[in-house]
mmCIF file of C-alpha atoms in Angstrom:
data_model
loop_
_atom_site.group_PDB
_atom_site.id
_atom_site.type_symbol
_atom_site.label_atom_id
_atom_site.label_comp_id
_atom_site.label_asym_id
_atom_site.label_seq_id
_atom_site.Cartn_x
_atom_site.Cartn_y
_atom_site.Cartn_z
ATOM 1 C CA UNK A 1 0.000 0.000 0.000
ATOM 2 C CA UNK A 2 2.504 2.283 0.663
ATOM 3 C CA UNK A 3 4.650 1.663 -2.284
ATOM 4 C CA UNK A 4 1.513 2.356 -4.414
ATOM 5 C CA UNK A 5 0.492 5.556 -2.615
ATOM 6 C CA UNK A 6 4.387 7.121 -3.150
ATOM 7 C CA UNK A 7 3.722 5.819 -7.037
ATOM 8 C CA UNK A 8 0.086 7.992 -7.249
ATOM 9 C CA UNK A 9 2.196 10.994 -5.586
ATOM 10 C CA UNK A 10 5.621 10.775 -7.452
ATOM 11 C CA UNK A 11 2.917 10.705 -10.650
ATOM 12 C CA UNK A 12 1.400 13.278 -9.425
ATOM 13 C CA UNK A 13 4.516 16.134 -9.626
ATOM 14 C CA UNK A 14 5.080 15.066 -13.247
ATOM 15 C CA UNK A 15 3.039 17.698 -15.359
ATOM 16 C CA UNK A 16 0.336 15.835 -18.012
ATOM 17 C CA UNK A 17 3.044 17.169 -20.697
ATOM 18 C CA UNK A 18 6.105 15.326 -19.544
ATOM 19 C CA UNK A 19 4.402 12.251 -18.602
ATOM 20 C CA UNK A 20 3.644 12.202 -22.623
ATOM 21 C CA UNK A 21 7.311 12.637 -23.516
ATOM 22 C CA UNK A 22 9.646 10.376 -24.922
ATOM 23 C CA UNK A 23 12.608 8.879 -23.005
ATOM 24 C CA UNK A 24 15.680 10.701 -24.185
ATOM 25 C CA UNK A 25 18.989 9.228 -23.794
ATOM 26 C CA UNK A 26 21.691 12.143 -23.460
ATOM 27 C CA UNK A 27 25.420 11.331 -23.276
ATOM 28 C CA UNK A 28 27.652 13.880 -21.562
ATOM 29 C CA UNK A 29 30.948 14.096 -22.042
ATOM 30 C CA UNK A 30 33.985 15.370 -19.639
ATOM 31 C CA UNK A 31 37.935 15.119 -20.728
ATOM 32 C CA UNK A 32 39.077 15.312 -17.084
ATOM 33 C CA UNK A 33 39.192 12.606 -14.914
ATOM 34 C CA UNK A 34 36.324 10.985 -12.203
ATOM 35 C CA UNK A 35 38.277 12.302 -9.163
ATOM 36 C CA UNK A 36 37.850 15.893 -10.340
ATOM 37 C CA UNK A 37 35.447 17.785 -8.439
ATOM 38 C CA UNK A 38 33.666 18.576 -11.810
ATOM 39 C CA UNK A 39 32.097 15.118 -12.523
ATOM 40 C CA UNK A 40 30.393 14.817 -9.377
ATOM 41 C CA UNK A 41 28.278 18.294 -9.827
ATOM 42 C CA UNK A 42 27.678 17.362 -13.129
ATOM 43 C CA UNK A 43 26.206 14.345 -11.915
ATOM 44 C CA UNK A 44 24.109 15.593 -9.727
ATOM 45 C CA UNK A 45 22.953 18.146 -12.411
ATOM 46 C CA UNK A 46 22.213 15.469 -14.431
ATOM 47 C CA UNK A 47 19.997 13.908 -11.699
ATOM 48 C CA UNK A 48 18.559 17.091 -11.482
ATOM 49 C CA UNK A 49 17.308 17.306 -15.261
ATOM 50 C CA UNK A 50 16.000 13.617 -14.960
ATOM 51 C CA UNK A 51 14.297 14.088 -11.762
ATOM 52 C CA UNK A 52 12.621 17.415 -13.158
ATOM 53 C CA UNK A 53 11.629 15.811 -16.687
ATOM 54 C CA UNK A 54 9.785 12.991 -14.827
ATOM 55 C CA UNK A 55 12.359 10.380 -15.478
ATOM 56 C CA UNK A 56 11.953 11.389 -19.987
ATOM 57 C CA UNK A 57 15.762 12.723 -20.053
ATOM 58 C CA UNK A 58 18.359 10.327 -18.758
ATOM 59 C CA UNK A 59 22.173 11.478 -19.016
ATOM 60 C CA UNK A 60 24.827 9.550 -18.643
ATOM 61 C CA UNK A 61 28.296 11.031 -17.417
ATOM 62 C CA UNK A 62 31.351 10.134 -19.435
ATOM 63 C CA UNK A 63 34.666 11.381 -17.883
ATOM 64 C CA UNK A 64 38.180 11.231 -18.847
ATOM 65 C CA UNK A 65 37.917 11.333 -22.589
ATOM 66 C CA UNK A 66 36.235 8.174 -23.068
ATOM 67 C CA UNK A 67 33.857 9.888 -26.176
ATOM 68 C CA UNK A 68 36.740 11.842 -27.261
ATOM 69 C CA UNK A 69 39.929 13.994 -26.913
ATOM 70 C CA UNK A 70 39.877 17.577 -24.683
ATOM 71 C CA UNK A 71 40.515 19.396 -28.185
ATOM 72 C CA UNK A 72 37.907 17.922 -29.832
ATOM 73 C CA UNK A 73 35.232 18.712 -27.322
ATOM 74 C CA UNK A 74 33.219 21.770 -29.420
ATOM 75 C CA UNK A 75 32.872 19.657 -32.555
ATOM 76 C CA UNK A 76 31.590 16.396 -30.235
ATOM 77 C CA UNK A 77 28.582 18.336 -29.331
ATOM 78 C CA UNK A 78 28.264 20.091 -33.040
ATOM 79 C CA UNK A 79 28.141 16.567 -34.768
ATOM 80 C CA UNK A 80 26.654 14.324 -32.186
ATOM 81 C CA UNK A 81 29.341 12.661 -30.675
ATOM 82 C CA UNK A 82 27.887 13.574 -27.413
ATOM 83 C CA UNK A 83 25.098 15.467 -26.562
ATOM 84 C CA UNK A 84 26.335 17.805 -23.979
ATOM 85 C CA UNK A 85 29.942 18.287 -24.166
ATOM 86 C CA UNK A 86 32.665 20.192 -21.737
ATOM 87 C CA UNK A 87 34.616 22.939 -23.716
ATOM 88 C CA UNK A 88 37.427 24.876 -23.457
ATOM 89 C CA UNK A 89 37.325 27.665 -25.836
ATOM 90 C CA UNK A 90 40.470 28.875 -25.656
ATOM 91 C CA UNK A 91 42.300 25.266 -26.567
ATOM 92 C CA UNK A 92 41.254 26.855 -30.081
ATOM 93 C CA UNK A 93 43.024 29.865 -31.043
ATOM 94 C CA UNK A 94 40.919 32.229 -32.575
ATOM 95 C CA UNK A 95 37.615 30.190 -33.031
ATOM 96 C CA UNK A 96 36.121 31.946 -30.414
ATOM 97 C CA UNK A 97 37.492 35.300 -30.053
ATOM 98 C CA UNK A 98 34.765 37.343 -27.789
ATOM 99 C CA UNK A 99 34.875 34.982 -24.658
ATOM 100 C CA UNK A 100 38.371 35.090 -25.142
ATOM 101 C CA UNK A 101 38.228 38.562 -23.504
ATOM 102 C CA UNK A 102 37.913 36.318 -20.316
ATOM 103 C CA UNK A 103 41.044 34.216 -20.715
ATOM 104 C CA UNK A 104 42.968 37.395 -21.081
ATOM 105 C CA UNK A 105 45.481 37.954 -18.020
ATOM 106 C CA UNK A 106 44.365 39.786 -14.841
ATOM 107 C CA UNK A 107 40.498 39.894 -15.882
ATOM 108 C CA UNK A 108 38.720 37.607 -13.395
ATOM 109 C CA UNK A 109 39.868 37.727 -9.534
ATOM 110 C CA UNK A 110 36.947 35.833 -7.806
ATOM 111 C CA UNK A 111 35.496 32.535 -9.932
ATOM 112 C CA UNK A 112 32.199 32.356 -7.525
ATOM 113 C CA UNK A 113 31.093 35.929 -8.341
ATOM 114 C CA UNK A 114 33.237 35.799 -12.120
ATOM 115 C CA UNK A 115 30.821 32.813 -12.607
ATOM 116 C CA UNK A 116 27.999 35.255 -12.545
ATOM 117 C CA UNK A 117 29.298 38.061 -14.252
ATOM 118 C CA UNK A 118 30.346 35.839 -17.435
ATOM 119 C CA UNK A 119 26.895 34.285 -18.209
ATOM 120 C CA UNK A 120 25.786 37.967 -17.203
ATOM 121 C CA UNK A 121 27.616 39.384 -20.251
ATOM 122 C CA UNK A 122 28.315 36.833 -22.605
ATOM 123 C CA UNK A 123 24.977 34.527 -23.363
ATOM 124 C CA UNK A 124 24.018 36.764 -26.060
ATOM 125 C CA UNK A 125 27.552 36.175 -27.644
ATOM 126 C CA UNK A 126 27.203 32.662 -27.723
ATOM 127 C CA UNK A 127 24.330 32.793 -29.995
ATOM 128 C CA UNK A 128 26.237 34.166 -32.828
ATOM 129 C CA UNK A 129 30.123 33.064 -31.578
ATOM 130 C CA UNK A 130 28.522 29.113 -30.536
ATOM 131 C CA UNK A 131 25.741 29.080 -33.106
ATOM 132 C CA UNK A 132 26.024 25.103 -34.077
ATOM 133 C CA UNK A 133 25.540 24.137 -31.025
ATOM 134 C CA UNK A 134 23.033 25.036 -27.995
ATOM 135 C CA UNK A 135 24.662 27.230 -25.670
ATOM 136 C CA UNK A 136 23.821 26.302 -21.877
ATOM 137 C CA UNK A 137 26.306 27.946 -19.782
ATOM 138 C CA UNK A 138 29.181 29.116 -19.126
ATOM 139 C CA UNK A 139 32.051 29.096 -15.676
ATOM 140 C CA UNK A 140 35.778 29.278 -14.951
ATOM 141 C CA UNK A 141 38.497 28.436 -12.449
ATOM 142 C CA UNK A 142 39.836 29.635 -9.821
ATOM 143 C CA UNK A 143 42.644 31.880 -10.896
ATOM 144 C CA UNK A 144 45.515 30.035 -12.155
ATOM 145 C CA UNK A 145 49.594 30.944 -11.713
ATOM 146 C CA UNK A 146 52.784 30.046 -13.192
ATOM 147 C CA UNK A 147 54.418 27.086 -12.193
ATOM 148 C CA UNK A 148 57.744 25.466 -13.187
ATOM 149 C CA UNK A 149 61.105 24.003 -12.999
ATOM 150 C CA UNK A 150 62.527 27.854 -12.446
ATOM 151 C CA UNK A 151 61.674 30.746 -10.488
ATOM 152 C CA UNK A 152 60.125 33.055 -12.354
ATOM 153 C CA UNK A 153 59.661 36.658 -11.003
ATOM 154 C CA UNK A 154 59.564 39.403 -14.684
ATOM 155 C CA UNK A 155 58.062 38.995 -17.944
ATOM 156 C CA UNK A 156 61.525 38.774 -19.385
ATOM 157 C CA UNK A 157 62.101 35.759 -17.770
ATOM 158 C CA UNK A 158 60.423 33.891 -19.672
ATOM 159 C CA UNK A 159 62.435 34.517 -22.792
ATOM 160 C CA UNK A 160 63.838 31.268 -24.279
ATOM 161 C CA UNK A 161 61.565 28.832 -22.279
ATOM 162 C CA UNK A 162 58.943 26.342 -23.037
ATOM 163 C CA UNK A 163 55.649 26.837 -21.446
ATOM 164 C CA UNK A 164 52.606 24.842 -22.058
ATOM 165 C CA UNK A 165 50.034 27.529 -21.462
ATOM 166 C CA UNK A 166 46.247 26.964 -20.547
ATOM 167 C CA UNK A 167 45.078 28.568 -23.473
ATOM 168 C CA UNK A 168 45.509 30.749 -26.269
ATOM 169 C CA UNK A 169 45.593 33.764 -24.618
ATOM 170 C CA UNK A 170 48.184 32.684 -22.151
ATOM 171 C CA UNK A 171 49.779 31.490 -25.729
ATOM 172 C CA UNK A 172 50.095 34.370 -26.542
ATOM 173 C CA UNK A 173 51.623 36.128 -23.454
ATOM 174 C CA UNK A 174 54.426 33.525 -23.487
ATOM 175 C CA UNK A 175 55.481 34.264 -27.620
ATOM 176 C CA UNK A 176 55.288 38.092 -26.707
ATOM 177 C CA UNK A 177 57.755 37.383 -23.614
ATOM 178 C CA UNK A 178 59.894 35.541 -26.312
ATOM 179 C CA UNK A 179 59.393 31.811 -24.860
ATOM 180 C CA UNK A 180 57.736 28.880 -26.502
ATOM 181 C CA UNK A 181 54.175 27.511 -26.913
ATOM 182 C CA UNK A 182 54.147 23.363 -25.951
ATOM 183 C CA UNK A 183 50.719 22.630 -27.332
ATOM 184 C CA UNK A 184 49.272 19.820 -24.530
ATOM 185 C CA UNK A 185 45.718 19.502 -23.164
ATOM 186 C CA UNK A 186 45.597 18.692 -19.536
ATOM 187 C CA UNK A 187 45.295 15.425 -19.219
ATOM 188 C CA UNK A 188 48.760 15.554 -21.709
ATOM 189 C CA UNK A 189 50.650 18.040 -19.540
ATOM 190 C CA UNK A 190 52.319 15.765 -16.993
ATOM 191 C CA UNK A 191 54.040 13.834 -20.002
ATOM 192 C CA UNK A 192 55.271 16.908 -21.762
ATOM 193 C CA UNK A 193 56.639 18.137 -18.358
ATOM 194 C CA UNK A 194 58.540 14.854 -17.522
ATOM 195 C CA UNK A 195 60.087 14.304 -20.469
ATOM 196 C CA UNK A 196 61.702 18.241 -20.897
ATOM 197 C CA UNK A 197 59.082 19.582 -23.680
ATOM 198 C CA UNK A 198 57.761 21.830 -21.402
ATOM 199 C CA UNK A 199 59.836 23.700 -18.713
ATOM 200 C CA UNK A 200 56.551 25.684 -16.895
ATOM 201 C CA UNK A 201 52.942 25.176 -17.106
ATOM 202 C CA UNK A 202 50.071 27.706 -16.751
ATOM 203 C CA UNK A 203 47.437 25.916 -14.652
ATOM 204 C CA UNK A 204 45.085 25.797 -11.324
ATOM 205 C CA UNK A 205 46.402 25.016 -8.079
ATOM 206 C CA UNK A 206 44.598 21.730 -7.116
ATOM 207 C CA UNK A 207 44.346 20.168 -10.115
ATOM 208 C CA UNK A 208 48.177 20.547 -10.730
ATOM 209 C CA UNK A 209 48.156 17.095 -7.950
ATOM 210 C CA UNK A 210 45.407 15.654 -9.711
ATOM 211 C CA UNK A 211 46.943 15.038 -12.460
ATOM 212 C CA UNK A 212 50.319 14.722 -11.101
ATOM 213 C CA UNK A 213 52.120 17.751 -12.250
ATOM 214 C CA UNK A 214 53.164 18.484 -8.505
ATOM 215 C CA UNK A 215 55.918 15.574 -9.293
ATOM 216 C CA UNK A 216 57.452 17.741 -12.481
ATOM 217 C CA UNK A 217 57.136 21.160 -11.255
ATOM 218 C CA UNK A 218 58.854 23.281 -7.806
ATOM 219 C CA UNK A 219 58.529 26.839 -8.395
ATOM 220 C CA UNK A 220 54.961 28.466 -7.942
ATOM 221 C CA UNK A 221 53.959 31.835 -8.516
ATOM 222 C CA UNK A 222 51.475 32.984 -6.211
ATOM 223 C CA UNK A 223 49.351 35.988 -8.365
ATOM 224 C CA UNK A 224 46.048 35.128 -10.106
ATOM 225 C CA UNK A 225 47.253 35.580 -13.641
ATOM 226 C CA UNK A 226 44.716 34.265 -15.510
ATOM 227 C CA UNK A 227 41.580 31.932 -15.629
ATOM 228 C CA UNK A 228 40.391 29.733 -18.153
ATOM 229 C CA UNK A 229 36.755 30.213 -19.554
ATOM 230 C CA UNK A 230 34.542 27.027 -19.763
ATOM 231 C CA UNK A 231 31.006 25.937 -21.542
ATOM 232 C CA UNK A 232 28.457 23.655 -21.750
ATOM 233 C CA UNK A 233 27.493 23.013 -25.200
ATOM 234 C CA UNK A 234 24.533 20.771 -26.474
ATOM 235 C CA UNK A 235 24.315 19.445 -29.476
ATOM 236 C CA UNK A 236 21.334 21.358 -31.867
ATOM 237 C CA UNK A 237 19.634 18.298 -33.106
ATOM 238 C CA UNK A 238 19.452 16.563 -29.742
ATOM 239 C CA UNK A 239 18.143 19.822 -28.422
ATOM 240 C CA UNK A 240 15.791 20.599 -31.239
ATOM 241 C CA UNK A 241 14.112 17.004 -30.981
ATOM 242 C CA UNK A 242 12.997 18.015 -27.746
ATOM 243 C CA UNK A 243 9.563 18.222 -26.801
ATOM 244 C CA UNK A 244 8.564 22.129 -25.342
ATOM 245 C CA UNK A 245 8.280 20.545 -21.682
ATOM 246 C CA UNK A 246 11.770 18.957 -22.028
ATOM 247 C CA UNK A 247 12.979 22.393 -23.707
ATOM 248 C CA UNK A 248 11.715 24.041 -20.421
ATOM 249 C CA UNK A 249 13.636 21.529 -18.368
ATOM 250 C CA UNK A 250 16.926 21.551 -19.895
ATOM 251 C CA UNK A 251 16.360 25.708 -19.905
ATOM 252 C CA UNK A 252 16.085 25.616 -16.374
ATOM 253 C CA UNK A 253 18.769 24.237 -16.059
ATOM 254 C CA UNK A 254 21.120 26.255 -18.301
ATOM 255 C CA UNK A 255 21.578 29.181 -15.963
ATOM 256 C CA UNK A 256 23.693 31.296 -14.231
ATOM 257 C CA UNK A 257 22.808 30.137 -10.816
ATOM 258 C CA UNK A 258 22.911 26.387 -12.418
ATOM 259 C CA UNK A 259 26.507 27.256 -13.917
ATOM 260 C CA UNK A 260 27.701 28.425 -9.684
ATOM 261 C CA UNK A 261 26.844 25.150 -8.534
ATOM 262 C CA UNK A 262 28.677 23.351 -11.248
ATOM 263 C CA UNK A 263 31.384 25.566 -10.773
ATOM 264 C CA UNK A 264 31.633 26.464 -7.019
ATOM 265 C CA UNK A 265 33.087 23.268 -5.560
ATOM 266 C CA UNK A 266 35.491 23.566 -8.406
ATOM 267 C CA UNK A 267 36.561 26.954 -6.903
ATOM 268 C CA UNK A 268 37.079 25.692 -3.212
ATOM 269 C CA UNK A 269 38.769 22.505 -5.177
ATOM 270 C CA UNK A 270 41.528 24.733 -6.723
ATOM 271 C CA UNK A 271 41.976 27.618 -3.837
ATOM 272 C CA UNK A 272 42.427 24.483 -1.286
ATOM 273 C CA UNK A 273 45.054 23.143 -3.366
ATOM 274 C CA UNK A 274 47.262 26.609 -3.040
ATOM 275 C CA UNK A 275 47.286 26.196 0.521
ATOM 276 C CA UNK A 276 48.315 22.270 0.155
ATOM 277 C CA UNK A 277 51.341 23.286 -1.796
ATOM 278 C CA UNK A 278 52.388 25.994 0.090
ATOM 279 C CA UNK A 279 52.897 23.248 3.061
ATOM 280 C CA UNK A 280 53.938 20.750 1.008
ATOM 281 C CA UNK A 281 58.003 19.911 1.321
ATOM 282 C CA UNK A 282 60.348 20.558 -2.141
ATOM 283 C CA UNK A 283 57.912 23.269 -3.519
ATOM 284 C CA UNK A 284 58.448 26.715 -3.170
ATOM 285 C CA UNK A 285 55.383 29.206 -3.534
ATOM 286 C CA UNK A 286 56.410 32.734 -3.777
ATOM 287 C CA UNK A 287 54.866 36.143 -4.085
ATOM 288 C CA UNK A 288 55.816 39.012 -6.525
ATOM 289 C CA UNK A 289 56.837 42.446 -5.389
ATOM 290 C CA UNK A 290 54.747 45.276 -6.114
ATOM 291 C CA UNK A 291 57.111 46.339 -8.739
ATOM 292 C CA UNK A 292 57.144 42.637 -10.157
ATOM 293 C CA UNK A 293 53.490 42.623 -10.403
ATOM 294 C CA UNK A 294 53.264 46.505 -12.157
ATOM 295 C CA UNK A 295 56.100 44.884 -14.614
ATOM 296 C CA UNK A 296 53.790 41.845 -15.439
ATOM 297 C CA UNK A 297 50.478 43.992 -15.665
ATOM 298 C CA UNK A 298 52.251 46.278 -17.958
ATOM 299 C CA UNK A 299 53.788 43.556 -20.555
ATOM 300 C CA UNK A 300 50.689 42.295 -20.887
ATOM 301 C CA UNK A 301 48.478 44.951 -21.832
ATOM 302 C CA UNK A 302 49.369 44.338 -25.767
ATOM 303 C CA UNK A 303 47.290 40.784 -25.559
ATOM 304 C CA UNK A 304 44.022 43.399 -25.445
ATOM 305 C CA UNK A 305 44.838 45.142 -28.385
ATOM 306 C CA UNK A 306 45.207 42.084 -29.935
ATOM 307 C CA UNK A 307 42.049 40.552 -28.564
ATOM 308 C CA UNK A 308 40.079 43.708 -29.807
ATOM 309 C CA UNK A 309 41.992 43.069 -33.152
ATOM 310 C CA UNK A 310 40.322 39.405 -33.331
ATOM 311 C CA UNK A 311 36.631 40.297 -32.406
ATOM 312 C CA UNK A 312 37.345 43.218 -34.999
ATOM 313 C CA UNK A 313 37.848 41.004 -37.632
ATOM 314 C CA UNK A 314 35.437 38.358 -36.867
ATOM 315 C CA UNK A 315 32.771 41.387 -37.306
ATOM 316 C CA UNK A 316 32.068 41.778 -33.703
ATOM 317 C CA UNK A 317 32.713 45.760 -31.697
ATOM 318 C CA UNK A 318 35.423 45.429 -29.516
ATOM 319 C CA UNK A 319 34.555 48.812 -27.431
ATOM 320 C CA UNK A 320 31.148 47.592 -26.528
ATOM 321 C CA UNK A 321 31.959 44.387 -26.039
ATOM 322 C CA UNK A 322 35.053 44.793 -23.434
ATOM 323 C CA UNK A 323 32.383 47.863 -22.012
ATOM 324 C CA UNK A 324 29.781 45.428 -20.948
ATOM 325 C CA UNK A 325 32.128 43.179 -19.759
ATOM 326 C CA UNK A 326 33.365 45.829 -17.292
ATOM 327 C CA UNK A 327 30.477 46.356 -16.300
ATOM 328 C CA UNK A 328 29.706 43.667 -15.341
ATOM 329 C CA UNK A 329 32.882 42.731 -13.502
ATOM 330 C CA UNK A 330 31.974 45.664 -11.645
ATOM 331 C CA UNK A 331 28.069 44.955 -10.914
ATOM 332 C CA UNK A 332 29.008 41.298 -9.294
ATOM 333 C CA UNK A 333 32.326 42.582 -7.944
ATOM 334 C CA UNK A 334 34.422 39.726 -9.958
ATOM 335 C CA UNK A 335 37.374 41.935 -11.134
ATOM 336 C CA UNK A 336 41.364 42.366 -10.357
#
């Protein structure tokens, strides 16, 4: 009796419309690995979207590249691979020039309010720079440093060295400092570290010891320098076969405030892992002086010009663009 009563009342939250629906099978795919504090609140968001749909979209959770290489994430979700599919705009130089503006150095300070801010200012990008696929949301990490096999304290130290850098931007920064770009995804960083491609990585604090770049790497320099910018993307024709209740669901869940709890245990992931290394024997974390820091903020104020230079050229208006993005730094107090 009571199974049958909880039956009648679990039937009873599912609206007349989504009790009609078809069962939808939705793959979702992640490049980084299960222990990464990413998989689990993307779980749970999927739970969320199945529980809300009345049980009529199922996803499954696919971590550390099983459907595909971390590159190759964008065109996964454009031609089906997987439905929903974890991107990293920036491993594509110049694809996707106006979230770019986020990967640029010194931008973001806080990820938990930057989280806001970005979906804030950039959804109505992502229709036009993300068209072939369905947009859902958008996060970051917490602010990433400079790590490496030397100290590091000016711009001009970097001259001559090999740095595998998050993303494009950070690509960037290194070839105007005179070093040179190792092209790895993170998953392929360790390797390239170990075996002397790479002398310094650009890259959060925690997940450098999840995926065991702690072992490679001694120096760390403690200054947010950067984040990396992040999206959701579903694939148009899985999204488009929806039915409008479904739509509604999978809308719901495609929000800013959806995008903070994917992202926020991320955040406390990353900032805990600064502190780990800073107690941690054979690593050295050290600050910059004042001077140090005004040399680094200085180098890299070319990187905008060449940003604006991009979005220029891909039709977009660079002055309105990096505007509203102020602004909104400013309205959800995200900015350095």
């Amino acid at each position: 009796m009571r199974r049958a009563l909880l039956a009648i009342l679990v039937a009873a939250t599912v609206t007349p419309a989504l009790a009609q629906d078809k069962t939808v099978n939705m793959k979702v795919s992640l490049w980084l690995p299960s222990a990464h504090p990413l998989v689990p609140s993307t779980q749970a968001w999927a739970a969320d979207i199945e529980k809300a749909s009345g049980g009529t979209i199922k996803m499954t959770v696919f971590p550390s590249e099983q459907l595909g290489k971390a590159f190759d994430h964008y065109d996964m979700a454009r031609d089906g691979i997987a439905d929903v599919t974890y991107v990293s705009p920036g491993y594509q130089p110049g694809r996707f020039p106006i979230i770019a503006a986020g990967n640029l150095p010194f931008v973001f300070a806080d990820p938990k309010k930057g989280v806001l801010a970005l979906n804030a200012w950039y959804r109505k990008y992502a229709a036009t720079e993300m068209k072939d696929t369905h947009f859902c949301f958008a996060f970051m990490h917490e602010p990433g440093a400079l790590h490496g096999k030397k100290k590091i304290l000016l711009p001009t130290d970097l001259n001559g060295v090999k740095v595998r850098p998050a993303q494009s931007s950070i690509g960037e920064m290194v070839k105007l400092f005179g070093g040179t770009n190792v092209q790895a995804s993170a998953p392929e960083s360790r390797d390239a570290l170990e075996r002397g491609v790479a002398d310094e990585i650009t890259f959060p604090w925690g997940s450098l010891m999840l995926f065991g770049i702690d072992k490679v790497v001694r120096y760390h320099m403690d200054v947010p320098l950067y984040t990396t910018m992040f999206t959701y993307n579903i694939n148009l024709n899985t999204y488009n076969s929806l039915s409008p209740a479904q739509k509604n669901v999978i809308d719901d869940h495609c929000t800013a405030e959806w995008a903070a709890k994917i992202n926020d245990p991320w955040a406390d992931f990353e900032a805990n892992g600064r502190l780990k290394l800073k107690s941690m024997e054979g690593h050295e974390v050290y600050p910059l002086t004042d001077q140090e820091l005004g040399e680094w903020k200085k180098a890299v104020k070319p990187l905008h010009d060449s940003w604006a230079g991009a979005v220029k050229k891909a039709g977009g208006d660079p002055v309105t663009i990096d505007a509203e993005l102020q602004a909104a730094l400013k309205k959800y107090g995200a900015g350095i």
